[in-house]
mmCIF file of C-alpha atoms in Angstrom:
data_model
loop_
_atom_site.group_PDB
_atom_site.id
_atom_site.type_symbol
_atom_site.label_atom_id
_atom_site.label_comp_id
_atom_site.label_asym_id
_atom_site.label_seq_id
_atom_site.Cartn_x
_atom_site.Cartn_y
_atom_site.Cartn_z
ATOM 1 C CA MET A 9 61.059 -6.051 31.819
ATOM 2 C CA SER A 10 64.299 -6.397 31.939
ATOM 3 C CA ARG A 11 66.048 -8.124 33.811
ATOM 4 C CA ALA A 12 69.520 -8.305 35.690
ATOM 5 C CA PHE A 13 71.012 -9.388 39.023
ATOM 6 C CA VAL A 14 72.795 -7.889 41.455
ATOM 7 C CA ASP A 15 75.576 -9.552 44.302
ATOM 8 C CA ILE A 16 73.596 -7.949 47.992
ATOM 9 C CA ASP A 17 75.862 -10.095 50.774
ATOM 10 C CA GLU A 18 76.206 -13.330 48.231
ATOM 11 C CA GLN A 19 72.591 -13.550 47.418
ATOM 12 C CA LEU A 20 71.597 -12.139 44.013
ATOM 13 C CA LEU A 21 68.942 -9.797 43.347
ATOM 14 C CA GLU A 22 67.186 -8.777 40.523
ATOM 15 C CA TYR A 23 66.624 -5.598 39.288
ATOM 16 C CA GLU A 24 67.140 -3.571 36.029
ATOM 17 C CA ILE A 25 67.982 -0.047 35.849
ATOM 18 C CA ILE A 26 65.525 2.281 32.671
ATOM 19 C CA PRO A 27 68.027 4.730 31.768
ATOM 20 C CA ALA A 28 68.201 8.924 32.058
ATOM 21 C CA GLN A 29 66.885 11.356 29.467
ATOM 22 C CA ARG A 30 68.258 14.337 31.051
ATOM 23 C CA CYS A 31 71.734 13.803 33.409
ATOM 24 C CA ASP A 32 70.167 16.982 36.202
ATOM 25 C CA ARG A 33 67.884 14.395 37.916
ATOM 26 C CA PRO A 34 68.096 11.988 40.681
ATOM 27 C CA THR A 35 67.863 8.501 40.619
ATOM 28 C CA LEU A 36 64.994 7.199 41.530
ATOM 29 C CA VAL A 37 64.586 3.848 43.567
ATOM 30 C CA LEU A 38 61.892 1.569 43.247
ATOM 31 C CA LEU A 39 60.526 0.556 47.226
ATOM 32 C CA HIS A 40 57.876 -2.870 46.108
ATOM 33 C CA GLU A 41 55.269 -4.196 48.836
ATOM 34 C CA GLY A 42 55.019 -7.017 51.005
ATOM 35 C CA LEU A 43 54.230 -9.086 49.050
ATOM 36 C CA GLY A 44 55.198 -7.506 45.558
ATOM 37 C CA SER A 45 58.258 -7.833 43.194
ATOM 38 C CA MET A 46 59.910 -5.848 40.775
ATOM 39 C CA THR A 47 57.127 -7.013 37.458
ATOM 40 C CA GLN A 48 54.713 -6.281 39.964
ATOM 41 C CA TRP A 49 54.462 -2.986 39.447
ATOM 42 C CA ARG A 50 53.760 -3.515 35.699
ATOM 43 C CA ASP A 51 53.963 -0.654 33.304
ATOM 44 C CA PHE A 52 54.312 2.272 36.435
ATOM 45 C CA PRO A 53 58.246 2.400 36.528
ATOM 46 C CA ALA A 54 58.503 3.212 32.838
ATOM 47 C CA ALA A 55 55.722 6.039 32.962
ATOM 48 C CA LEU A 56 57.178 7.440 35.983
ATOM 49 C CA ALA A 57 60.617 7.230 34.251
ATOM 50 C CA ARG A 58 59.161 8.637 31.144
ATOM 51 C CA ALA A 59 57.658 11.461 33.048
ATOM 52 C CA SER A 60 60.298 12.447 35.125
ATOM 53 C CA ALA A 61 63.029 11.778 32.962
ATOM 54 C CA CYS A 62 64.517 10.675 36.018
ATOM 55 C CA ARG A 63 67.180 7.247 35.927
ATOM 56 C CA THR A 64 64.982 4.459 37.541
ATOM 57 C CA LEU A 65 65.975 1.320 39.137
ATOM 58 C CA VAL A 66 63.112 -1.197 39.749
ATOM 59 C CA TRP A 67 64.197 -4.956 41.402
ATOM 60 C CA SER A 68 63.039 -7.201 44.025
ATOM 61 C CA ARG A 69 63.683 -7.721 47.796
ATOM 62 C CA LEU A 70 64.965 -10.715 49.135
ATOM 63 C CA GLY A 71 62.581 -13.712 49.057
ATOM 64 C CA HIS A 72 60.771 -12.154 46.295
ATOM 65 C CA GLY A 73 60.356 -12.286 42.540
ATOM 66 C CA HIS A 74 63.089 -13.990 40.840
ATOM 67 C CA SER A 75 65.716 -13.154 43.543
ATOM 68 C CA ALA A 76 67.271 -15.351 46.368
ATOM 69 C CA ALA A 77 65.058 -16.375 48.707
ATOM 70 C CA LEU A 78 64.717 -15.928 52.158
ATOM 71 C CA GLY A 79 67.744 -17.120 54.321
ATOM 72 C CA ALA A 80 65.903 -17.117 57.187
ATOM 73 C CA PRO A 81 61.932 -16.577 58.681
ATOM 74 C CA ARG A 82 61.554 -13.134 59.325
ATOM 75 C CA THR A 83 61.097 -11.388 62.365
ATOM 76 C CA ALA A 84 59.965 -8.089 63.879
ATOM 77 C CA ALA A 85 63.154 -6.244 62.312
ATOM 78 C CA TYR A 86 63.211 -6.930 59.263
ATOM 79 C CA LEU A 87 62.213 -3.666 57.923
ATOM 80 C CA HIS A 88 64.679 -2.562 59.553
ATOM 81 C CA GLU A 89 67.014 -4.954 58.456
ATOM 82 C CA GLU A 90 66.034 -4.172 54.758
ATOM 83 C CA ALA A 91 66.836 -0.063 55.094
ATOM 84 C CA LEU A 92 69.838 -0.497 57.550
ATOM 85 C CA GLN A 93 71.126 -2.647 55.798
ATOM 86 C CA ARG A 94 70.231 -4.482 52.344
ATOM 87 C CA LEU A 95 68.951 -1.001 50.909
ATOM 88 C CA PRO A 96 72.677 0.758 51.272
ATOM 89 C CA SER A 97 74.406 -2.593 50.045
ATOM 90 C CA LEU A 98 72.074 -2.296 47.052
ATOM 91 C CA LEU A 99 72.718 1.371 46.386
ATOM 92 C CA ALA A 100 76.838 1.233 47.186
ATOM 93 C CA ALA A 101 76.721 -1.836 44.649
ATOM 94 C CA LEU A 102 74.638 -0.088 42.026
ATOM 95 C CA ALA A 103 76.879 3.350 42.649
ATOM 96 C CA ILE A 104 73.755 5.386 42.611
ATOM 97 C CA GLU A 105 74.222 8.361 45.146
ATOM 98 C CA ARG A 106 71.293 10.558 46.321
ATOM 99 C CA PRO A 107 68.776 9.148 45.029
ATOM 100 C CA LEU A 108 65.191 9.513 45.648
ATOM 101 C CA LEU A 109 63.543 7.178 46.789
ATOM 102 C CA VAL A 110 59.700 5.799 45.823
ATOM 103 C CA GLY A 111 58.539 3.637 48.193
ATOM 104 C CA HIS A 112 55.355 1.477 48.284
ATOM 105 C CA SER A 113 53.553 0.158 51.484
ATOM 106 C CA ASP A 114 56.403 -1.990 53.457
ATOM 107 C CA GLY A 115 59.195 0.237 50.826
ATOM 108 C CA GLY A 116 57.257 3.434 52.321
ATOM 109 C CA SER A 117 58.790 2.457 55.721
ATOM 110 C CA ILE A 118 61.738 1.299 54.437
ATOM 111 C CA ALA A 119 62.247 4.708 53.204
ATOM 112 C CA LEU A 120 61.251 6.468 56.354
ATOM 113 C CA LEU A 121 63.632 4.116 58.396
ATOM 114 C CA TYR A 122 66.879 4.685 55.744
ATOM 115 C CA ALA A 123 65.616 8.489 55.339
ATOM 116 C CA ALA A 124 66.144 8.569 59.160
ATOM 117 C CA ALA A 125 69.511 7.385 59.113
ATOM 118 C CA TRP A 126 70.749 9.086 56.694
ATOM 119 C CA PRO A 127 68.642 12.274 55.246
ATOM 120 C CA GLN A 128 71.313 13.816 53.673
ATOM 121 C CA ARG A 129 72.334 10.597 51.476
ATOM 122 C CA LEU A 130 68.902 11.776 49.730
ATOM 123 C CA SER A 131 67.444 13.993 47.149
ATOM 124 C CA GLY A 132 64.531 13.277 48.736
ATOM 125 C CA VAL A 133 61.690 10.299 49.130
ATOM 126 C CA VAL A 134 58.024 9.604 48.247
ATOM 127 C CA LEU A 135 56.063 7.693 49.548
ATOM 128 C CA MET A 136 52.265 5.848 48.903
ATOM 129 C CA ALA A 137 50.440 3.927 51.730
ATOM 130 C CA PRO A 138 53.221 4.030 54.606
ATOM 131 C CA HIS A 139 53.271 2.021 57.423
ATOM 132 C CA GLU A 140 54.591 4.051 60.275
ATOM 133 C CA PHE A 141 52.369 2.037 63.862
ATOM 134 C CA VAL A 142 50.386 -0.467 63.383
ATOM 135 C CA GLU A 143 47.025 -0.035 63.476
ATOM 136 C CA GLU A 144 44.109 -2.963 63.472
ATOM 137 C CA LYS A 145 42.609 -1.977 60.435
ATOM 138 C CA ALA A 146 46.049 -2.973 59.390
ATOM 139 C CA LEU A 147 45.681 -6.313 60.862
ATOM 140 C CA ALA A 148 42.044 -6.985 59.471
ATOM 141 C CA GLY A 149 42.557 -6.422 56.387
ATOM 142 C CA ILE A 150 46.261 -8.521 56.777
ATOM 143 C CA ARG A 151 42.786 -11.406 58.840
ATOM 144 C CA ALA A 152 40.905 -10.460 55.269
ATOM 145 C CA ALA A 153 43.847 -11.101 52.869
ATOM 146 C CA GLY A 154 44.827 -14.861 54.592
ATOM 147 C CA ASP A 155 41.102 -16.311 54.296
ATOM 148 C CA PHE A 156 40.625 -14.826 50.744
ATOM 149 C CA TYR A 157 44.419 -16.152 49.917
ATOM 150 C CA ALA A 158 43.401 -19.896 51.694
ATOM 151 C CA SER A 159 40.206 -19.981 49.560
ATOM 152 C CA SER A 160 40.674 -17.922 45.823
ATOM 153 C CA GLU A 161 43.117 -18.387 42.857
ATOM 154 C CA TRP A 162 45.524 -15.526 44.944
ATOM 155 C CA PRO A 163 48.738 -17.665 45.465
ATOM 156 C CA GLN A 164 48.670 -18.937 41.324
ATOM 157 C CA LYS A 165 47.713 -15.742 40.830
ATOM 158 C CA LEU A 166 51.144 -14.738 42.432
ATOM 159 C CA GLY A 167 53.156 -17.490 41.258
ATOM 160 C CA ARG A 168 53.695 -15.445 38.342
ATOM 161 C CA TYR A 169 55.299 -13.178 39.851
ATOM 162 C CA HIS A 170 57.824 -15.236 42.744
ATOM 163 C CA ARG A 171 59.484 -18.215 42.689
ATOM 164 C CA ASP A 172 57.535 -18.767 45.659
ATOM 165 C CA PRO A 173 54.262 -17.120 46.856
ATOM 166 C CA ASP A 174 53.891 -19.131 49.142
ATOM 167 C CA ALA A 175 56.834 -18.365 51.435
ATOM 168 C CA VAL A 176 56.114 -14.106 50.494
ATOM 169 C CA PHE A 177 52.557 -14.425 51.470
ATOM 170 C CA ARG A 178 53.584 -16.201 55.092
ATOM 171 C CA ALA A 179 56.632 -14.154 55.657
ATOM 172 C CA TRP A 180 54.186 -11.194 55.765
ATOM 173 C CA HIS A 181 51.099 -12.312 56.765
ATOM 174 C CA ASP A 182 52.487 -14.341 60.170
ATOM 175 C CA THR A 183 54.795 -11.102 60.591
ATOM 176 C CA TRP A 184 52.373 -8.473 60.624
ATOM 177 C CA LEU A 185 49.861 -10.885 62.722
ATOM 178 C CA ALA A 186 53.028 -12.025 64.613
ATOM 179 C CA PRO A 187 52.910 -10.766 68.741
ATOM 180 C CA GLU A 188 55.610 -9.340 68.895
ATOM 181 C CA PHE A 189 55.397 -7.269 65.875
ATOM 182 C CA ARG A 190 52.239 -4.950 67.880
ATOM 183 C CA THR A 191 54.301 -2.644 69.175
ATOM 184 C CA TRP A 192 56.077 -2.227 66.117
ATOM 185 C CA ASP A 193 56.209 1.553 65.769
ATOM 186 C CA ILE A 194 58.942 3.663 63.966
ATOM 187 C CA ARG A 195 57.240 7.163 64.804
ATOM 188 C CA ALA A 196 60.507 8.026 67.017
ATOM 189 C CA CYS A 197 62.368 8.580 64.377
ATOM 190 C CA LEU A 198 60.677 10.681 62.060
ATOM 191 C CA SER A 199 62.088 14.014 62.881
ATOM 192 C CA ALA A 200 65.231 13.375 62.368
ATOM 193 C CA ILE A 201 64.280 13.368 58.592
ATOM 194 C CA THR A 202 65.298 16.420 57.269
ATOM 195 C CA CYS A 203 65.090 15.822 53.671
ATOM 196 C CA PRO A 204 61.582 16.639 51.653
ATOM 197 C CA LEU A 205 59.199 13.981 51.249
ATOM 198 C CA LEU A 206 55.442 13.528 49.543
ATOM 199 C CA ALA A 207 53.104 11.129 51.058
ATOM 200 C CA ILE A 208 50.403 9.725 49.293
ATOM 201 C CA GLN A 209 47.366 7.926 51.135
ATOM 202 C CA GLY A 210 44.364 6.861 49.367
ATOM 203 C CA GLU A 211 41.479 7.594 51.923
ATOM 204 C CA ASP A 212 39.671 4.160 50.792
ATOM 205 C CA ASP A 213 43.233 2.672 52.164
ATOM 206 C CA GLU A 214 41.304 -1.011 53.144
ATOM 207 C CA TYR A 215 45.420 -1.262 55.346
ATOM 208 C CA ALA A 216 45.329 2.413 57.175
ATOM 209 C CA THR A 217 43.532 5.406 58.725
ATOM 210 C CA MET A 218 45.482 8.519 56.895
ATOM 211 C CA ARG A 219 47.681 8.744 60.636
ATOM 212 C CA GLN A 220 49.773 6.916 59.146
ATOM 213 C CA ILE A 221 50.602 10.135 57.175
ATOM 214 C CA GLU A 222 49.740 12.799 59.170
ATOM 215 C CA CYS A 223 52.037 11.418 61.663
ATOM 216 C CA ILE A 224 55.394 12.226 58.718
ATOM 217 C CA ALA A 225 53.600 15.843 58.999
ATOM 218 C CA GLU A 226 53.804 16.287 62.575
ATOM 219 C CA ALA A 227 57.011 15.208 62.665
ATOM 220 C CA ALA A 228 59.193 15.589 60.023
ATOM 221 C CA ALA A 229 60.358 18.843 58.573
ATOM 222 C CA ASP A 230 59.657 19.211 54.710
ATOM 223 C CA VAL A 231 56.434 17.003 53.586
ATOM 224 C CA GLU A 232 53.693 17.610 51.581
ATOM 225 C CA LEU A 233 51.036 15.253 52.031
ATOM 226 C CA LEU A 234 48.292 13.806 48.885
ATOM 227 C CA LYS A 235 45.029 12.811 49.661
ATOM 228 C CA LEU A 236 43.201 11.009 47.200
ATOM 229 C CA ALA A 237 39.396 10.377 47.013
ATOM 230 C CA GLY A 238 38.386 7.093 45.492
ATOM 231 C CA CYS A 239 41.482 5.633 46.139
ATOM 232 C CA ARG A 240 43.181 2.088 48.280
ATOM 233 C CA HIS A 241 45.771 0.889 49.343
ATOM 234 C CA SER A 242 48.012 1.304 46.008
ATOM 235 C CA PRO A 243 47.469 4.627 44.656
ATOM 236 C CA HIS A 244 50.470 4.133 41.723
ATOM 237 C CA ARG A 245 47.218 1.653 40.555
ATOM 238 C CA ASP A 246 43.709 3.291 41.149
ATOM 239 C CA GLN A 247 45.090 6.501 40.044
ATOM 240 C CA PRO A 248 48.295 7.038 37.907
ATOM 241 C CA GLN A 249 48.471 9.610 36.693
ATOM 242 C CA SER A 250 47.625 12.036 39.448
ATOM 243 C CA VAL A 251 50.525 10.322 41.296
ATOM 244 C CA ILE A 252 52.810 10.190 38.242
ATOM 245 C CA ASP A 253 51.807 14.055 38.156
ATOM 246 C CA ALA A 254 52.695 14.517 41.936
ATOM 247 C CA ILE A 255 55.951 12.809 42.273
ATOM 248 C CA VAL A 256 56.479 15.214 38.666
ATOM 249 C CA ARG A 257 56.386 17.719 40.171
ATOM 250 C CA PHE A 258 57.841 17.020 43.820
ATOM 251 C CA ILE A 259 61.014 16.557 41.203
ATOM 252 C CA ASP A 260 60.783 19.243 40.005
ATOM 253 C CA ARG A 261 60.681 21.777 43.735
ATOM 254 C CA ILE A 262 63.627 19.772 44.579
ATOM 255 C CA ALA A 263 65.449 20.047 41.010
ATOM 256 C CA ALA A 264 65.086 23.451 40.481
ATOM 257 C CA ARG A 265 67.257 23.501 44.414
#
């Protein structure tokens, strides 16, 4: 994967842009999970770009991959900060207008927060296993992940993708398990989202129940749900073709408007 860097508020973020095959399609902006990075998407961005014919931006958030390190400990507002401060700056710096956001897990939550603040700036949003509120299932999964991280080769594996894998893991694990994060809840903002949404979740998601996407459909104006059997927390890895096919159909519907 080719890597470039863009300066956002005097901090370098790594990114790659896959060129468009058609000029009448929106730019896709991929937003990775809590332990993710640009390269951890693996071949999914290229496959999605090829199938959709869309220009596609892949990047690593601050503290992830080869982007600049986090300058301060995370707070319970970190997802809002990403959605309302850093993502708008990134889109402006790369001159991306009316993109279609594709967010996984934490990235899905960031996409929802951005869409609630500026729905008119988006062509649409695709969500894969997003979080809107804190469930006990998520906390149990994160505790189990902490035990596994401490007793396995997971740190070495994460080290293939991040400059500081321990910092990435601790920022995710410790923030979500902090007492002040228990009340994190963005459901109240969902009714402000007017752009089209596609929400995808696996029936075997180890970090969430289906309420996480059902609450979106109950609140927002234009929502498609896709519930995948035999699928865990990463639909694009467990069932990539089903996910790509659904996203392409969604883009076709938006482009036909």
